[in-house]
PDB file of C-alpha atoms and ligand atoms in Angstrom:
ATOM      1  CA  MET A   1     -29.789  -9.294   8.859  1.00 47.00           C
ATOM      2  CA  GLU A   2     -28.653  -5.844  10.192  1.00 65.00           C
ATOM      3  CA  ASP A   3     -28.599  -3.116   7.232  1.00 89.00           C
ATOM      4  CA  SER A   4     -25.451  -0.862   6.582  1.00 93.00           C
ATOM      5  CA  ALA A   5     -27.188   2.002   8.855  1.00 95.00           C
ATOM      6  CA  ALA A   6     -27.661  -0.363  11.862  1.00 96.00           C
ATOM      7  CA  ILE A   7     -24.015  -1.744  11.137  1.00 97.00           C
ATOM      8  CA  ILE A   8     -22.586   1.781  11.066  1.00 98.00           C
ATOM      9  CA  SER A   9     -24.445   2.759  14.149  1.00 97.00           C
ATOM     10  CA  GLU A  10     -22.974   0.094  16.088  1.00 98.00           C
ATOM     11  CA  ILE A  11     -19.806   0.535  14.749  1.00 98.00           C
ATOM     12  CA  ASN A  12     -19.718   3.845  16.102  1.00 98.00           C
ATOM     13  CA  ARG A  13     -20.835   2.546  19.372  1.00 98.00           C
ATOM     14  CA  LEU A  14     -18.201   0.133  19.689  1.00 98.00           C
ATOM     15  CA  LYS A  15     -15.328   2.514  18.476  1.00 98.00           C
ATOM     16  CA  LYS A  16     -16.200   4.733  21.347  1.00 98.00           C
ATOM     17  CA  GLU A  17     -16.836   2.107  24.060  1.00 98.00           C
ATOM     18  CA  LYS A  18     -13.451   0.452  23.040  1.00 98.00           C
ATOM     19  CA  ASN A  19     -11.426   3.674  22.346  1.00 98.00           C
ATOM     20  CA  ALA A  20     -10.966   2.218  18.967  1.00 98.00           C
ATOM     21  CA  ILE A  21      -9.766   3.682  15.537  1.00 98.00           C
ATOM     22  CA  VAL A  22     -10.414   2.551  12.309  1.00 98.00           C
ATOM     23  CA  MET A  23      -7.804   3.300   9.170  1.00 98.00           C
ATOM     24  CA  ALA A  24      -8.376   2.036   5.648  1.00 98.00           C
ATOM     25  CA  HIS A  25      -6.169   1.943   2.573  1.00 98.00           C
ATOM     26  CA  TYR A  26      -7.305   3.633  -0.505  1.00 98.00           C
ATOM     27  CA  TYR A  27      -8.107   0.106  -2.058  1.00 98.00           C
ATOM     28  CA  GLN A  28     -10.398  -1.247   0.712  1.00 98.00           C
ATOM     29  CA  ARG A  29     -14.634  -1.158  -0.293  1.00 98.00           C
ATOM     30  CA  GLU A  30     -16.010   1.955  -0.710  1.00 97.00           C
ATOM     31  CA  GLU A  31     -18.290   1.541   2.324  1.00 97.00           C
ATOM     32  CA  VAL A  32     -15.228   0.819   4.391  1.00 98.00           C
ATOM     33  CA  GLN A  33     -13.307   3.737   3.092  1.00 98.00           C
ATOM     34  CA  ASP A  34     -16.304   5.969   4.224  1.00 98.00           C
ATOM     35  CA  ILE A  35     -16.383   4.800   7.716  1.00 98.00           C
ATOM     36  CA  ALA A  36     -12.625   4.970   8.751  1.00 98.00           C
ATOM     37  CA  ASP A  37     -11.400   7.842  10.766  1.00 98.00           C
ATOM     38  CA  ARG A  38      -8.273   7.739   9.018  1.00 98.00           C
ATOM     39  CA  ILE A  39      -7.710   7.014   5.236  1.00 98.00           C
ATOM     40  CA  GLY A  40      -4.591   6.465   3.462  1.00 96.00           C
ATOM     41  CA  ASP A  41      -1.641   5.130   1.622  1.00 95.00           C
ATOM     42  CA  SER A  42       0.770   2.731   3.247  1.00 94.00           C
ATOM     43  CA  LEU A  43       3.223   5.279   4.653  1.00 93.00           C
ATOM     44  CA  ALA A  44      -0.065   7.457   5.903  1.00 95.00           C
ATOM     45  CA  LEU A  45      -1.394   4.356   7.481  1.00 97.00           C
ATOM     46  CA  ALA A  46       1.797   3.472   9.413  1.00 96.00           C
ATOM     47  CA  GLN A  47       2.165   7.560  10.461  1.00 96.00           C
ATOM     48  CA  PHE A  48      -1.178   7.212  12.079  1.00 97.00           C
ATOM     49  CA  ALA A  49      -0.703   4.168  13.831  1.00 97.00           C
ATOM     50  CA  ALA A  50       2.639   5.457  15.075  1.00 96.00           C
ATOM     51  CA  GLN A  51       0.758   8.710  16.516  1.00 96.00           C
ATOM     52  CA  THR A  52      -2.798   7.412  17.393  1.00 98.00           C
ATOM     53  CA  ASP A  53      -3.553   7.282  21.310  1.00 97.00           C
ATOM     54  CA  ALA A  54      -6.355   4.912  20.709  1.00 98.00           C
ATOM     55  CA  ASP A  55      -6.203   1.286  22.563  1.00 98.00           C
ATOM     56  CA  MET A  56      -7.420  -0.619  19.600  1.00 98.00           C
ATOM     57  CA  ILE A  57      -6.739  -0.098  15.850  1.00 98.00           C
ATOM     58  CA  VAL A  58      -8.925  -1.833  13.189  1.00 98.00           C
ATOM     59  CA  MET A  59      -6.440  -2.069  10.558  1.00 98.00           C
ATOM     60  CA  CYS A  60      -8.808  -1.977   7.031  1.00 98.00           C
ATOM     61  CA  GLY A  61      -6.073  -3.188   4.807  1.00 98.00           C
ATOM     62  CA  VAL A  62      -3.952  -6.370   4.221  1.00 98.00           C
ATOM     63  CA  HIS A  63      -2.178  -8.473   6.976  1.00 98.00           C
ATOM     64  CA  PHE A  64       1.406  -6.442   6.594  1.00 97.00           C
ATOM     65  CA  MET A  65      -0.469  -3.237   7.215  1.00 98.00           C
ATOM     66  CA  GLY A  66      -1.565  -4.781  10.702  1.00 98.00           C
ATOM     67  CA  GLU A  67       1.914  -6.125  11.541  1.00 98.00           C
ATOM     68  CA  THR A  68       3.404  -2.583  10.934  1.00 98.00           C
ATOM     69  CA  ALA A  69       1.045  -1.024  13.161  1.00 98.00           C
ATOM     70  CA  LYS A  70       1.461  -3.916  15.613  1.00 98.00           C
ATOM     71  CA  ILE A  71       5.134  -3.426  15.537  1.00 98.00           C
ATOM     72  CA  LEU A  72       5.065   0.219  16.114  1.00 97.00           C
ATOM     73  CA  CYS A  73       2.474  -0.309  18.782  1.00 97.00           C
ATOM     74  CA  PRO A  74       2.866  -3.413  20.567  1.00 97.00           C
ATOM     75  CA  ASP A  75       0.770  -2.276  23.711  1.00 97.00           C
ATOM     76  CA  LYS A  76      -2.325  -1.925  21.611  1.00 98.00           C
ATOM     77  CA  LYS A  77      -4.691  -4.549  20.318  1.00 98.00           C
ATOM     78  CA  VAL A  78      -4.587  -4.677  16.352  1.00 98.00           C
ATOM     79  CA  VAL A  79      -7.107  -6.132  14.186  1.00 98.00           C
ATOM     80  CA  VAL A  80      -7.541  -6.876  10.154  1.00 98.00           C
ATOM     81  CA  PRO A  81     -11.068  -7.325   9.486  1.00 98.00           C
ATOM     82  CA  GLY A  82      -9.872  -9.414   6.718  1.00 96.00           C
ATOM     83  CA  GLY A  83      -8.156 -11.735   8.799  1.00 95.00           C
ATOM     84  CA  ARG A  84      -4.960 -13.969   7.988  1.00 95.00           C
ATOM     85  CA  GLU A  85      -6.286 -14.616   4.116  1.00 97.00           C
ATOM     86  CA  ALA A  86      -5.631 -10.938   3.769  1.00 98.00           C
ATOM     87  CA  GLY A  87      -2.537 -11.302   2.572  1.00 98.00           C
ATOM     88  CA  CYS A  88      -0.259  -9.762  -0.282  1.00 98.00           C
ATOM     89  CA  SER A  89       1.166 -11.720  -3.330  1.00 97.00           C
ATOM     90  CA  LEU A  90       3.959  -8.927  -3.420  1.00 97.00           C
ATOM     91  CA  ALA A  91       4.987  -9.829   0.290  1.00 98.00           C
ATOM     92  CA  ASP A  92       4.491 -13.497  -0.408  1.00 97.00           C
ATOM     93  CA  SER A  93       7.293 -13.073  -3.553  1.00 97.00           C
ATOM     94  CA  CYS A  94       9.586 -12.388  -0.873  1.00 98.00           C
ATOM     95  CA  GLU A  95       9.868 -15.579   1.696  1.00 98.00           C
ATOM     96  CA  ALA A  96      12.223 -14.389   4.661  1.00 98.00           C
ATOM     97  CA  GLY A  97      14.936 -17.670   4.605  1.00 98.00           C
ATOM     98  CA  ALA A  98      15.628 -16.924   0.922  1.00 98.00           C
ATOM     99  CA  PHE A  99      15.511 -13.233   1.452  1.00 98.00           C
ATOM    100  CA  ARG A 100      18.448 -13.679   4.267  1.00 98.00           C
ATOM    101  CA  LYS A 101      20.515 -15.748   1.775  1.00 98.00           C
ATOM    102  CA  PHE A 102      20.397 -13.041  -0.446  1.00 98.00           C
ATOM    103  CA  VAL A 103      21.488 -10.332   1.988  1.00 98.00           C
ATOM    104  CA  GLU A 104      24.106 -12.873   2.799  1.00 98.00           C
ATOM    105  CA  GLU A 105      25.075 -12.859  -0.644  1.00 98.00           C
ATOM    106  CA  HIS A 106      25.684  -9.127  -0.727  1.00 97.00           C
ATOM    107  CA  PRO A 107      27.390  -8.410   2.448  1.00 95.00           C
ATOM    108  CA  ASP A 108      28.311  -4.605   1.738  1.00 95.00           C
ATOM    109  CA  HIS A 109      24.993  -3.328   0.710  1.00 98.00           C
ATOM    110  CA  THR A 110      22.332  -1.257   2.235  1.00 98.00           C
ATOM    111  CA  VAL A 111      18.878  -3.362   2.929  1.00 98.00           C
ATOM    112  CA  ILE A 112      15.858  -1.336   1.625  1.00 98.00           C
ATOM    113  CA  SER A 113      12.737  -2.878   1.886  1.00 98.00           C
ATOM    114  CA  TYR A 114       9.005  -1.932   0.834  1.00 95.00           C
ATOM    115  CA  VAL A 115       6.371  -2.041   3.490  1.00 96.00           C
ATOM    116  CA  ASN A 116       4.940  -4.773   1.970  1.00 97.00           C
ATOM    117  CA  THR A 117       6.939  -7.398   3.414  1.00 98.00           C
ATOM    118  CA  SER A 118       6.428  -9.653   6.313  1.00 98.00           C
ATOM    119  CA  ALA A 119       7.972  -8.619   9.650  1.00 98.00           C
ATOM    120  CA  ALA A 120      10.527 -11.417   9.427  1.00 98.00           C
ATOM    121  CA  VAL A 121      11.753  -9.740   6.155  1.00 98.00           C
ATOM    122  CA  LYS A 122      11.324  -6.406   8.082  1.00 98.00           C
ATOM    123  CA  ALA A 123      13.642  -8.095  10.555  1.00 98.00           C
ATOM    124  CA  LEU A 124      16.456  -8.429   7.979  1.00 98.00           C
ATOM    125  CA  THR A 125      16.429  -4.672   6.627  1.00 98.00           C
ATOM    126  CA  ASP A 126      17.923  -1.565   7.581  1.00 98.00           C
ATOM    127  CA  ILE A 127      15.370   0.976   6.011  1.00 98.00           C
ATOM    128  CA  VAL A 128      11.823  -0.066   5.173  1.00 98.00           C
ATOM    129  CA  VAL A 129      10.179   2.058   2.485  1.00 97.00           C
ATOM    130  CA  THR A 130       6.583   2.483   0.772  1.00 96.00           C
ATOM    131  CA  SER A 131       5.832   3.851  -2.485  1.00 95.00           C
ATOM    132  CA  GLY A 132       5.295   7.388  -1.401  1.00 93.00           C
ATOM    133  CA  ASN A 133       8.780   7.693   0.143  1.00 96.00           C
ATOM    134  CA  ALA A 134      11.159   5.457  -1.530  1.00 97.00           C
ATOM    135  CA  LEU A 135      12.721   7.769  -4.025  1.00 96.00           C
ATOM    136  CA  LYS A 136      13.476  10.285  -1.367  1.00 96.00           C
ATOM    137  CA  ILE A 137      14.789   7.663   1.213  1.00 97.00           C
ATOM    138  CA  VAL A 138      17.173   6.105  -1.691  1.00 97.00           C
ATOM    139  CA  GLU A 139      18.571   9.930  -2.739  1.00 97.00           C
ATOM    140  CA  SER A 140      18.867  10.908   1.140  1.00 96.00           C
ATOM    141  CA  LEU A 141      21.952   7.835   0.930  1.00 97.00           C
ATOM    142  CA  PRO A 142      25.274   8.833   0.245  1.00 97.00           C
ATOM    143  CA  ALA A 143      25.943   8.368  -3.677  1.00 96.00           C
ATOM    144  CA  ASP A 144      28.254   5.701  -3.651  1.00 96.00           C
ATOM    145  CA  GLU A 145      26.074   3.345  -1.134  1.00 97.00           C
ATOM    146  CA  LYS A 146      25.273   0.140  -2.526  1.00 98.00           C
ATOM    147  CA  ILE A 147      21.686  -1.098  -2.305  1.00 98.00           C
ATOM    148  CA  ILE A 148      19.537  -4.408  -1.896  1.00 98.00           C
ATOM    149  CA  PHE A 149      15.874  -3.286  -2.777  1.00 98.00           C
ATOM    150  CA  GLY A 150      13.229  -5.904  -2.265  1.00 97.00           C
ATOM    151  CA  PRO A 151      11.094  -7.121  -2.856  1.00 98.00           C
ATOM    152  CA  ASP A 152       9.480  -5.259  -5.894  1.00 98.00           C
ATOM    153  CA  LYS A 153      11.329  -5.422  -9.134  1.00 98.00           C
ATOM    154  CA  ASN A 154       9.220  -2.714 -10.900  1.00 98.00           C
ATOM    155  CA  LEU A 155       9.123  -0.093  -7.991  1.00 97.00           C
ATOM    156  CA  GLY A 156      13.071  -0.964  -7.726  1.00 98.00           C
ATOM    157  CA  GLY A 157      13.450  -0.592 -11.367  1.00 97.00           C
ATOM    158  CA  TYR A 158      11.797   2.728 -11.154  1.00 97.00           C
ATOM    159  CA  ILE A 159      13.827   4.443  -8.246  1.00 97.00           C
ATOM    160  CA  ASN A 160      17.068   2.993 -10.111  1.00 97.00           C
ATOM    161  CA  SER A 161      16.107   4.371 -13.441  1.00 96.00           C
ATOM    162  CA  VAL A 162      15.443   8.217 -11.546  1.00 96.00           C
ATOM    163  CA  THR A 163      18.482   7.504  -9.532  1.00 97.00           C
ATOM    164  CA  GLY A 164      20.920   5.708 -11.073  1.00 97.00           C
ATOM    165  CA  ARG A 165      21.880   4.300  -7.848  1.00 97.00           C
ATOM    166  CA  ASP A 166      23.990   0.930  -7.760  1.00 97.00           C
ATOM    167  CA  MET A 167      20.873  -1.183  -6.704  1.00 98.00           C
ATOM    168  CA  VAL A 168      20.150  -5.104  -6.899  1.00 98.00           C
ATOM    169  CA  LEU A 169      16.879  -6.064  -6.851  1.00 98.00           C
ATOM    170  CA  TRP A 170      14.893  -8.909  -5.380  1.00 98.00           C
ATOM    171  CA  PRO A 171      12.703 -10.247  -8.462  1.00 98.00           C
ATOM    172  CA  GLY A 172       9.090  -9.811  -6.618  1.00 98.00           C
ATOM    173  CA  ALA A 173       5.713  -8.288  -7.876  1.00 97.00           C
ATOM    174  CA  CYS A 174       2.106  -7.789  -7.117  1.00 97.00           C
ATOM    175  CA  HIS A 175      -0.115  -9.663  -9.307  1.00 94.00           C
ATOM    176  CA  VAL A 176      -2.407  -6.695  -9.571  1.00 95.00           C
ATOM    177  CA  HIS A 177      -0.231  -4.030 -10.764  1.00 96.00           C
ATOM    178  CA  ASP A 178       1.843  -6.660 -13.024  1.00 93.00           C
ATOM    179  CA  ARG A 179      -0.890  -7.728 -14.878  1.00 91.00           C
ATOM    180  CA  PHE A 180      -2.225  -4.309 -16.746  1.00 93.00           C
ATOM    181  CA  SER A 181      -1.955  -4.176 -20.357  1.00 88.00           C
ATOM    182  CA  LEU A 182       0.208  -1.707 -22.198  1.00 92.00           C
ATOM    183  CA  GLN A 183      -1.913  -1.977 -25.222  1.00 92.00           C
ATOM    184  CA  ALA A 184      -5.107  -1.566 -23.518  1.00 91.00           C
ATOM    185  CA  ILE A 185      -4.123   1.856 -21.695  1.00 94.00           C
ATOM    186  CA  LEU A 186      -2.805   3.026 -25.333  1.00 95.00           C
ATOM    187  CA  ASP A 187      -6.403   2.064 -26.675  1.00 94.00           C
ATOM    188  CA  MET A 188      -8.116   3.872 -23.914  1.00 95.00           C
ATOM    189  CA  LYS A 189      -5.600   6.940 -24.609  1.00 96.00           C
ATOM    190  CA  LYS A 190      -6.614   7.029 -28.284  1.00 97.00           C
ATOM    191  CA  GLN A 191     -10.392   6.819 -27.246  1.00 96.00           C
ATOM    192  CA  ASN A 192      -9.654   9.696 -24.564  1.00 97.00           C
ATOM    193  CA  PRO A 193      -6.957  11.804 -26.158  1.00 95.00           C
ATOM    194  CA  GLY A 194      -7.004  14.375 -23.534  1.00 95.00           C
ATOM    195  CA  ALA A 195      -6.985  12.015 -20.423  1.00 98.00           C
ATOM    196  CA  LYS A 196      -3.622  11.591 -18.412  1.00 98.00           C
ATOM    197  CA  ILE A 197      -2.368   8.326 -17.151  1.00 98.00           C
ATOM    198  CA  LEU A 198      -1.518   7.640 -13.562  1.00 98.00           C
ATOM    199  CA  VAL A 199       0.545   5.080 -12.713  1.00 98.00           C
ATOM    200  CA  HIS A 200       1.456   3.332  -9.661  1.00 98.00           C
ATOM    201  CA  PRO A 201       5.267   2.506  -9.622  1.00 97.00           C
ATOM    202  CA  GLU A 202       4.325  -1.467  -8.801  1.00 97.00           C
ATOM    203  CA  CYS A 203       3.150  -1.498 -12.430  1.00 97.00           C
ATOM    204  CA  LYS A 204       5.466  -2.743 -15.153  1.00 96.00           C
ATOM    205  CA  ARG A 205       8.533  -0.361 -16.534  1.00 96.00           C
ATOM    206  CA  GLN A 206       6.505   0.096 -20.125  1.00 96.00           C
ATOM    207  CA  LEU A 207       3.704   1.535 -18.202  1.00 97.00           C
ATOM    208  CA  GLN A 208       5.682   3.953 -16.269  1.00 97.00           C
ATOM    209  CA  ILE A 209       6.990   4.982 -19.321  1.00 97.00           C
ATOM    210  CA  VAL A 210       3.885   6.213 -20.678  1.00 97.00           C
ATOM    211  CA  ALA A 211       2.760   7.441 -17.621  1.00 98.00           C
ATOM    212  CA  ASP A 212       1.988  11.646 -16.902  1.00 98.00           C
ATOM    213  CA  LYS A 213       2.357  10.677 -13.034  1.00 98.00           C
ATOM    214  CA  VAL A 214       4.285   7.501 -11.480  1.00 98.00           C
ATOM    215  CA  GLY A 215       3.469   7.734  -8.219  1.00 97.00           C
ATOM    216  CA  SER A 216       2.019   6.295  -4.772  1.00 96.00           C
ATOM    217  CA  THR A 217      -1.665   6.131  -4.231  1.00 96.00           C
ATOM    218  CA  ALA A 218      -1.598   9.204  -2.159  1.00 95.00           C
ATOM    219  CA  ALA A 219       0.826  10.792  -4.680  1.00 96.00           C
ATOM    220  CA  LEU A 220      -1.687  10.150  -7.644  1.00 98.00           C
ATOM    221  CA  LEU A 221      -4.480  10.927  -5.629  1.00 98.00           C
ATOM    222  CA  ALA A 222      -2.788  14.455  -5.012  1.00 98.00           C
ATOM    223  CA  PHE A 223      -1.690  14.861  -8.776  1.00 98.00           C
ATOM    224  CA  ALA A 224      -5.348  14.300  -9.589  1.00 98.00           C
ATOM    225  CA  ARG A 225      -6.525  17.263  -7.302  1.00 98.00           C
ATOM    226  CA  GLU A 226      -3.772  19.722  -8.670  1.00 98.00           C
ATOM    227  CA  ASP A 227      -3.702  19.355 -11.832  1.00 98.00           C
ATOM    228  CA  GLU A 228      -5.644  20.761 -14.601  1.00 97.00           C
ATOM    229  CA  ALA A 229      -6.773  18.037 -16.562  1.00 98.00           C
ATOM    230  CA  ASP A 230     -10.411  16.830 -16.658  1.00 97.00           C
ATOM    231  CA  LYS A 231     -10.055  13.259 -17.398  1.00 98.00           C
ATOM    232  CA  TYR A 232      -7.556  10.144 -16.067  1.00 98.00           C
ATOM    233  CA  ILE A 233      -6.893   6.574 -16.947  1.00 98.00           C
ATOM    234  CA  VAL A 234      -5.743   5.091 -13.135  1.00 98.00           C
ATOM    235  CA  VAL A 235      -3.503   2.423 -13.774  1.00 97.00           C
ATOM    236  CA  THR A 236      -3.598   0.970 -10.147  1.00 97.00           C
ATOM    237  CA  GLU A 237      -6.054  -1.045  -8.004  1.00 97.00           C
ATOM    238  CA  SER A 238      -9.312   0.134  -8.695  1.00 95.00           C
ATOM    239  CA  GLY A 239     -10.160   0.781  -5.059  1.00 97.00           C
ATOM    240  CA  ILE A 240      -8.762   4.816  -5.148  1.00 98.00           C
ATOM    241  CA  LEU A 241     -11.136   5.907  -7.497  1.00 97.00           C
ATOM    242  CA  HIS A 242     -13.848   6.288  -4.853  1.00 98.00           C
ATOM    243  CA  GLU A 243     -11.258   8.623  -2.878  1.00 98.00           C
ATOM    244  CA  MET A 244     -10.180  10.279  -6.299  1.00 98.00           C
ATOM    245  CA  GLN A 245     -13.900  10.683  -7.631  1.00 98.00           C
ATOM    246  CA  ARG A 246     -14.819  12.027  -3.825  1.00 98.00           C
ATOM    247  CA  ALA A 247     -11.839  14.600  -4.146  1.00 98.00           C
ATOM    248  CA  CYS A 248     -12.306  15.687  -7.665  1.00 98.00           C
ATOM    249  CA  PRO A 249     -16.242  15.394  -8.253  1.00 98.00           C
ATOM    250  CA  GLN A 250     -16.258  17.572 -11.520  1.00 98.00           C
ATOM    251  CA  LYS A 251     -13.477  14.968 -13.183  1.00 98.00           C
ATOM    252  CA  THR A 252     -13.749  11.674 -14.669  1.00 98.00           C
ATOM    253  CA  PHE A 253     -11.286   8.587 -13.767  1.00 98.00           C
ATOM    254  CA  LEU A 254     -11.377   5.624 -15.776  1.00 96.00           C
ATOM    255  CA  PRO A 255     -10.076   2.534 -14.351  1.00 95.00           C
ATOM    256  CA  ALA A 256      -7.537   0.788 -16.244  1.00 94.00           C
ATOM    257  CA  PRO A 257      -8.388  -2.777 -17.260  1.00 86.00           C
ATOM    258  CA  ALA A 258      -5.993  -6.049 -16.466  1.00 80.00           C
ATOM    259  CA  GLU A 259      -4.585  -8.211 -19.265  1.00 75.00           C
ATOM    260  CA  ASP A 260      -6.650 -10.607 -18.904  1.00 69.00           C
ATOM    261  CA  ALA A 261      -9.575  -8.860 -17.057  1.00 63.00           C
ATOM    262  CA  GLU A 262     -13.625  -9.357 -18.128  1.00 68.00           C
ATOM    263  CA  CYS A 263     -14.303  -6.106 -16.586  1.00 68.00           C
ATOM    264  CA  GLN A 264     -12.920  -2.757 -17.007  1.00 63.00           C
ATOM    265  CA  CYS A 265     -11.177  -2.483 -13.678  1.00 68.00           C
ATOM    266  CA  ASN A 266      -8.410  -4.060 -11.725  1.00 90.00           C
ATOM    267  CA  GLU A 267      -9.147  -5.630  -8.025  1.00 94.00           C
ATOM    268  CA  CYS A 268      -6.980  -6.912  -5.052  1.00 96.00           C
ATOM    269  CA  GLU A 269      -9.128  -9.825  -3.901  1.00 96.00           C
ATOM    270  CA  TYR A 270      -7.176  -9.318  -0.621  1.00 97.00           C
ATOM    271  CA  MET A 271      -7.960  -5.672  -0.315  1.00 97.00           C
ATOM    272  CA  LYS A 272     -11.498  -6.575  -0.632  1.00 97.00           C
ATOM    273  CA  LEU A 273     -11.910  -9.361   2.151  1.00 97.00           C
ATOM    274  CA  GLY A 274     -12.276  -6.066   4.277  1.00 96.00           C
ATOM    275  CA  THR A 275     -16.203  -5.527   4.415  1.00 97.00           C
ATOM    276  CA  LEU A 276     -18.466  -3.115   6.997  1.00 97.00           C
ATOM    277  CA  ARG A 277     -19.329  -6.473   8.593  1.00 97.00           C
ATOM    278  CA  GLY A 278     -15.878  -7.580   9.145  1.00 98.00           C
ATOM    279  CA  VAL A 279     -15.148  -4.119  10.891  1.00 98.00           C
ATOM    280  CA  LEU A 280     -17.949  -4.740  13.184  1.00 98.00           C
ATOM    281  CA  GLU A 281     -17.235  -8.345  13.778  1.00 98.00           C
ATOM    282  CA  ALA A 282     -13.479  -7.314  14.722  1.00 98.00           C
ATOM    283  CA  LEU A 283     -14.713  -4.470  16.993  1.00 98.00           C
ATOM    284  CA  ARG A 284     -16.823  -6.845  18.764  1.00 98.00           C
ATOM    285  CA  SER A 285     -14.789  -9.663  19.129  1.00 98.00           C
ATOM    286  CA  GLY A 286     -11.193  -7.970  19.202  1.00 98.00           C
ATOM    287  CA  GLU A 287     -10.236 -10.846  16.291  1.00 97.00           C
ATOM    288  CA  PRO A 288      -8.537 -11.578  14.028  1.00 97.00           C
ATOM    289  CA  GLU A 289      -6.187 -10.219  16.081  1.00 98.00           C
ATOM    290  CA  VAL A 290      -2.619  -9.497  14.598  1.00 98.00           C
ATOM    291  CA  THR A 291       0.300 -10.879  16.797  1.00 98.00           C
ATOM    292  CA  VAL A 292       4.315 -10.479  16.090  1.00 98.00           C
ATOM    293  CA  ASP A 293       6.977 -12.825  17.500  1.00 98.00           C
ATOM    294  CA  PRO A 294       8.302 -10.112  20.013  1.00 97.00           C
ATOM    295  CA  GLU A 295      11.822 -10.768  18.718  1.00 98.00           C
ATOM    296  CA  VAL A 296      11.186 -10.438  15.140  1.00 98.00           C
ATOM    297  CA  ALA A 297       9.159  -6.939  16.143  1.00 98.00           C
ATOM    298  CA  ALA A 298      12.101  -5.809  18.282  1.00 98.00           C
ATOM    299  CA  LEU A 299      14.224  -6.127  15.042  1.00 98.00           C
ATOM    300  CA  ALA A 300      11.418  -5.005  12.677  1.00 98.00           C
ATOM    301  CA  VAL A 301      10.738  -1.597  14.500  1.00 98.00           C
ATOM    302  CA  LYS A 302      13.987  -0.103  13.835  1.00 98.00           C
ATOM    303  CA  PRO A 303      13.995   0.170  10.006  1.00 98.00           C
ATOM    304  CA  ILE A 304      10.103   1.515  10.146  1.00 98.00           C
ATOM    305  CA  GLU A 305      11.244   3.817  12.625  1.00 97.00           C
ATOM    306  CA  ARG A 306      14.166   4.735  10.551  1.00 97.00           C
ATOM    307  CA  MET A 307      11.623   5.070   7.439  1.00 97.00           C
ATOM    308  CA  LEU A 308       9.093   7.414   9.768  1.00 96.00           C
ATOM    309  CA  GLU A 309      12.158   9.615  10.507  1.00 96.00           C
ATOM    310  CA  LEU A 310      13.457   9.776   7.008  1.00 94.00           C
ATOM    311  CA  SER A 311       9.934  10.621   5.771  1.00 92.00           C
ATOM    312  CA  LYS A 312       9.561  13.813   8.096  1.00 86.00           C
TER     313      LYS A 312
HETATM  314  P1  13P B 401       0.438   2.644  -1.558  1.00 92.87           P
HETATM  315  O1  13P B 401      -0.501   2.944  -0.729  1.00 92.87           O
HETATM  316  O2  13P B 401       1.511   2.638  -0.341  1.00 92.87           O
HETATM  317  O3  13P B 401       0.772   3.393  -2.828  1.00 92.87           O
HETATM  318  O4  13P B 401       0.549   1.238  -1.900  1.00 92.87           O
HETATM  319  C1  13P B 401       0.025   0.426  -2.759  1.00 92.87           C
HETATM  320  C2  13P B 401      -0.142  -1.093  -2.276  1.00 92.87           C
HETATM  321  O5  13P B 401      -0.063  -1.977  -3.251  1.00 92.87           O
HETATM  322  C3  13P B 401      -0.579  -1.456  -1.024  1.00 92.87           C
HETATM  323  O6  13P B 401      -0.539  -2.561  -0.859  1.00 92.87           O
HETATM  324 FE1  SF4 B 402      -0.415  -6.742  -2.102  1.00 92.87          FE
HETATM  325 FE2  SF4 B 402      -0.768  -5.927  -4.547  1.00 92.87          FE
HETATM  326 FE3  SF4 B 402      -2.888  -6.237  -3.064  1.00 92.87          FE
HETATM  327 FE4  SF4 B 402      -1.163  -4.148  -2.669  1.00 92.87          FE
HETATM  328  S1  SF4 B 402      -2.698  -4.800  -4.556  1.00 92.87           S
HETATM  329  S2  SF4 B 402      -2.003  -5.375  -0.957  1.00 92.87           S
HETATM  330  S3  SF4 B 402       0.579  -4.933  -3.285  1.00 92.87           S
HETATM  331  S4  SF4 B 402      -1.469  -7.951  -3.848  1.00 92.87           S
END
């Protein structure tokens, strides 16, 4: 069995040999974040993919992130070390056939879909958004434009509460963000009165309301970097604490517990399927490769490119 140092050295050798780039989401395991060439939120990962001149993208995240990269870079090899099992409960809460029917029932609406969707759902979409740009993109539309927002009802509700736009929401949710306990977070706040509460917009409304900052992983990280407090209760997947702690070593970050959690953190099991060994195997074999039906990709690329354009 190779040790971590040997695995990392072989990863670095293969990256050069194959002209590959390793990208990782903030929810990945610490050791995977540490070896990545690029680390970011969902928006940054799409932007990195659109800009890279590497021949191979090792996307350490979940399947839809690999699909987005493949749609943007059809000529590159894209691999997701966690494989097809690295799914997303939020993307799975929006099946393309049902979403098509929903879109047909609201013919005069602009369709905005969160990046956490399958390529087939993106193909039915006018503009893709992430939690990092959803507010800006919705605000850029004419005030009287009717909007379908899917699939995250909590993010959609948040955008709706800030903008007051005419929006119909698809009733989807992420099983990780939807299960944070308000009571547990209020108890933590009582025990840590100076701590600020950082909340991802995929969390329920009652958690957004008690937050000092609501934002994407990158926005929460930027807030923690710039803010003057020294302690934070972090209400999102606990993988982000690694980068927060690295960026702000003098500050304390407390992971918020889930409603039914036995431990003190809240992890996405799909994100944790990415491992150092998985990155090595993916580089060696070029598997598990992400493929997208070219007809679906030809439709899905338009709303993704629109998002990248509107995010400049
Ligand atoms: P962001 O990194 O864009 O905030 O997304 C959070 C998430 O749940 C990704 O799956
Ligand atoms: Fe999907 Fe939630 Fe996991 Fe993000 S944390 S990948 S939204 S299941």
